Amino acid sequence: AGVATSATAAAAEEDEVAAAAKRQQSGKGKTALVVGAGPAGALAALFLANQGWRVRVYERRPASAAPSSSSSASSSSSPPPEAGPDRTYNIVLSPRGMGALEAAGVSLP
């Protein structure tokens, strides 16, 4: 039974490698422009790159710029936190979001 399991696992891995190579060929020679480097833009860029696309991502705000505020600041409000290269997005993923990450080739623990 152990040999059959190993052979099945090896065959599944070969199928996965072949499918990944086919996906990369499907986008070969194509270029995508992604506007916005937030969570959705980053995921779109990752997905397309894994499909073999040449991807360029444009973000309006430089990494070191503070977020813009559309409302006027009052004296009792605190200034917005600085955005920087260490900025993170804390998100909760729904099953749909988990599926999107898996489709983009991201393996999660």
PDB file of C-alpha atoms in Angstrom:
ATOM      1  CA  ALA A   1       0.000   0.000   0.000  1.00  0.00           C
ATOM      2  CA  GLY A   2       2.915   2.346   0.728  1.00  0.00           C
ATOM      3  CA  VAL A   3       4.338   1.932  -2.787  1.00  0.00           C
ATOM      4  CA  ALA A   4       0.935   2.631  -4.367  1.00  0.00           C
ATOM      5  CA  THR A   5       0.528   5.749  -2.232  1.00  0.00           C
ATOM      6  CA  SER A   6       3.975   7.009  -3.237  1.00  0.00           C
ATOM      7  CA  ALA A   7       3.248   6.347  -6.918  1.00  0.00           C
ATOM      8  CA  THR A   8      -0.096   8.154  -6.650  1.00  0.00           C
ATOM      9  CA  ALA A   9       1.535  11.126  -4.925  1.00  0.00           C
ATOM     10  CA  ALA A  10       4.286  11.262  -7.555  1.00  0.00           C
ATOM     11  CA  ALA A  11       1.721  11.140 -10.370  1.00  0.00           C
ATOM     12  CA  ALA A  12      -0.305  13.927  -8.731  1.00  0.00           C
ATOM     13  CA  GLU A  13       2.826  16.057  -8.391  1.00  0.00           C
ATOM     14  CA  GLU A  14       3.707  15.488 -12.057  1.00  0.00           C
ATOM     15  CA  ASP A  15       0.163  16.511 -13.045  1.00  0.00           C
ATOM     16  CA  GLU A  16       0.464  19.673 -10.944  1.00  0.00           C
ATOM     17  CA  VAL A  17       3.809  20.586 -12.538  1.00  0.00           C
ATOM     18  CA  ALA A  18       2.386  19.997 -16.038  1.00  0.00           C
ATOM     19  CA  ALA A  19      -0.688  22.124 -15.242  1.00  0.00           C
ATOM     20  CA  ALA A  20       1.523  24.955 -13.912  1.00  0.00           C
ATOM     21  CA  ALA A  21       3.656  24.862 -17.068  1.00  0.00           C
ATOM     22  CA  LYS A  22       0.519  24.996 -19.228  1.00  0.00           C
ATOM     23  CA  ARG A  23      -0.820  27.999 -17.251  1.00  0.00           C
ATOM     24  CA  GLN A  24       2.494  29.831 -17.670  1.00  0.00           C
ATOM     25  CA  GLN A  25       2.414  29.259 -21.424  1.00  0.00           C
ATOM     26  CA  SER A  26      -1.164  30.598 -21.683  1.00  0.00           C
ATOM     27  CA  GLY A  27      -0.067  34.128 -20.753  1.00  0.00           C
ATOM     28  CA  LYS A  28       3.337  34.089 -22.410  1.00  0.00           C
ATOM     29  CA  GLY A  29       3.975  37.214 -24.473  1.00  0.00           C
ATOM     30  CA  LYS A  30       1.100  39.139 -22.912  1.00  0.00           C
ATOM     31  CA  THR A  31       1.451  42.253 -20.771  1.00  0.00           C
ATOM     32  CA  ALA A  32      -0.920  43.436 -18.044  1.00  0.00           C
ATOM     33  CA  LEU A  33      -1.083  46.777 -16.291  1.00  0.00           C
ATOM     34  CA  VAL A  34      -2.469  46.662 -12.751  1.00  0.00           C
ATOM     35  CA  VAL A  35      -3.471  49.991 -11.226  1.00  0.00           C
ATOM     36  CA  GLY A  36      -3.302  49.939  -7.434  1.00  0.00           C
ATOM     37  CA  ALA A  37      -1.013  47.864  -5.240  1.00  0.00           C
ATOM     38  CA  GLY A  38      -3.509  47.122  -2.476  1.00  0.00           C
ATOM     39  CA  PRO A  39      -4.636  43.604  -1.648  1.00  0.00           C
ATOM     40  CA  ALA A  40      -6.785  43.158  -4.787  1.00  0.00           C
ATOM     41  CA  GLY A  41      -4.196  44.650  -7.146  1.00  0.00           C
ATOM     42  CA  ALA A  42      -1.399  42.609  -5.612  1.00  0.00           C
ATOM     43  CA  LEU A  43      -3.449  39.410  -5.925  1.00  0.00           C
ATOM     44  CA  ALA A  44      -4.327  40.200  -9.540  1.00  0.00           C
ATOM     45  CA  ALA A  45      -0.671  40.841 -10.352  1.00  0.00           C
ATOM     46  CA  LEU A  46       0.414  37.630  -8.628  1.00  0.00           C
ATOM     47  CA  PHE A  47      -2.240  35.602 -10.437  1.00  0.00           C
ATOM     48  CA  LEU A  48      -1.333  37.001 -13.860  1.00  0.00           C
ATOM     49  CA  ALA A  49       2.401  36.589 -13.270  1.00  0.00           C
ATOM     50  CA  ASN A  50       1.827  32.947 -12.361  1.00  0.00           C
ATOM     51  CA  GLN A  51      -0.034  32.610 -15.677  1.00  0.00           C
ATOM     52  CA  GLY A  52       3.091  33.802 -17.504  1.00  0.00           C
ATOM     53  CA  TRP A  53       2.015  37.414 -18.076  1.00  0.00           C
ATOM     54  CA  ARG A  54       4.485  40.287 -17.856  1.00  0.00           C
ATOM     55  CA  VAL A  55       2.897  42.454 -15.155  1.00  0.00           C
ATOM     56  CA  ARG A  56       3.451  46.107 -14.271  1.00  0.00           C
ATOM     57  CA  VAL A  57       1.870  47.458 -11.096  1.00  0.00           C
ATOM     58  CA  TYR A  58       1.289  51.176 -10.623  1.00  0.00           C
ATOM     59  CA  GLU A  59       0.451  52.746  -7.274  1.00  0.00           C
ATOM     60  CA  ARG A  60      -0.433  56.417  -6.969  1.00  0.00           C
ATOM     61  CA  ARG A  61       1.040  56.827  -3.500  1.00  0.00           C
ATOM     62  CA  PRO A  62       4.732  56.186  -2.862  1.00  0.00           C
ATOM     63  CA  ALA A  63       5.442  53.726  -0.052  1.00  0.00           C
ATOM     64  CA  SER A  64       6.694  56.490   2.236  1.00  0.00           C
ATOM     65  CA  ALA A  65       3.758  58.874   1.714  1.00  0.00           C
ATOM     66  CA  ALA A  66       1.063  59.401   4.316  1.00  0.00           C
ATOM     67  CA  PRO A  67      -2.443  58.369   3.262  1.00  0.00           C
ATOM     68  CA  SER A  68      -4.520  61.198   1.832  1.00  0.00           C
ATOM     69  CA  SER A  69      -7.532  62.418   3.784  1.00  0.00           C
ATOM     70  CA  SER A  70     -10.656  63.654   2.032  1.00  0.00           C
ATOM     71  CA  SER A  71     -12.128  65.173   5.173  1.00  0.00           C
ATOM     72  CA  SER A  72     -10.792  68.187   6.998  1.00  0.00           C
ATOM     73  CA  ALA A  73      -8.936  67.384  10.176  1.00  0.00           C
ATOM     74  CA  SER A  74     -10.366  68.650  13.429  1.00  0.00           C
ATOM     75  CA  SER A  75      -8.218  69.591  16.392  1.00  0.00           C
ATOM     76  CA  SER A  76      -9.430  66.550  18.368  1.00  0.00           C
ATOM     77  CA  SER A  77      -8.550  63.978  15.704  1.00  0.00           C
ATOM     78  CA  SER A  78      -5.140  62.390  15.504  1.00  0.00           C
ATOM     79  CA  PRO A  79      -3.168  62.421  12.265  1.00  0.00           C
ATOM     80  CA  PRO A  80      -3.332  59.305  10.084  1.00  0.00           C
ATOM     81  CA  PRO A  81      -0.512  56.799  10.623  1.00  0.00           C
ATOM     82  CA  GLU A  82       2.443  56.971   8.283  1.00  0.00           C
ATOM     83  CA  ALA A  83       2.367  54.537   5.417  1.00  0.00           C
ATOM     84  CA  GLY A  84       5.683  52.888   4.800  1.00  0.00           C
ATOM     85  CA  PRO A  85       7.326  49.843   3.305  1.00  0.00           C
ATOM     86  CA  ASP A  86       6.406  47.891   6.429  1.00  0.00           C
ATOM     87  CA  ARG A  87       2.679  48.631   6.032  1.00  0.00           C
ATOM     88  CA  THR A  88       0.562  45.502   6.336  1.00  0.00           C
ATOM     89  CA  TYR A  89      -3.010  44.582   5.554  1.00  0.00           C
ATOM     90  CA  ASN A  90      -4.819  42.627   8.228  1.00  0.00           C
ATOM     91  CA  ILE A  91      -7.612  40.755   6.534  1.00  0.00           C
ATOM     92  CA  VAL A  92      -9.866  37.812   7.201  1.00  0.00           C
ATOM     93  CA  LEU A  93     -10.241  35.503   4.232  1.00  0.00           C
ATOM     94  CA  SER A  94     -13.560  34.008   3.317  1.00  0.00           C
ATOM     95  CA  PRO A  95     -13.639  30.650   1.531  1.00  0.00           C
ATOM     96  CA  ARG A  96     -13.904  32.657  -1.711  1.00  0.00           C
ATOM     97  CA  GLY A  97     -10.740  34.601  -0.824  1.00  0.00           C
ATOM     98  CA  MET A  98      -8.912  31.405   0.079  1.00  0.00           C
ATOM     99  CA  GLY A  99      -9.931  29.991  -3.305  1.00  0.00           C
ATOM    100  CA  ALA A 100      -8.605  33.095  -5.079  1.00  0.00           C
ATOM    101  CA  LEU A 101      -5.237  32.753  -3.348  1.00  0.00           C
ATOM    102  CA  GLU A 102      -5.047  29.051  -4.161  1.00  0.00           C
ATOM    103  CA  ALA A 103      -5.915  29.773  -7.817  1.00  0.00           C
ATOM    104  CA  ALA A 104      -3.082  32.335  -7.851  1.00  0.00           C
ATOM    105  CA  GLY A 105      -0.664  29.639  -6.726  1.00  0.00           C
ATOM    106  CA  VAL A 106      -0.331  30.734  -3.110  1.00  0.00           C
ATOM    107  CA  SER A 107      -0.146  27.845  -0.639  1.00  0.00           C
ATOM    108  CA  LEU A 108      -1.334  28.651   2.830  1.00  0.00           C
ATOM    109  CA  PRO A 109      -0.542  26.745   6.021  1.00  0.00           C
TER     110      PRO A 109
END
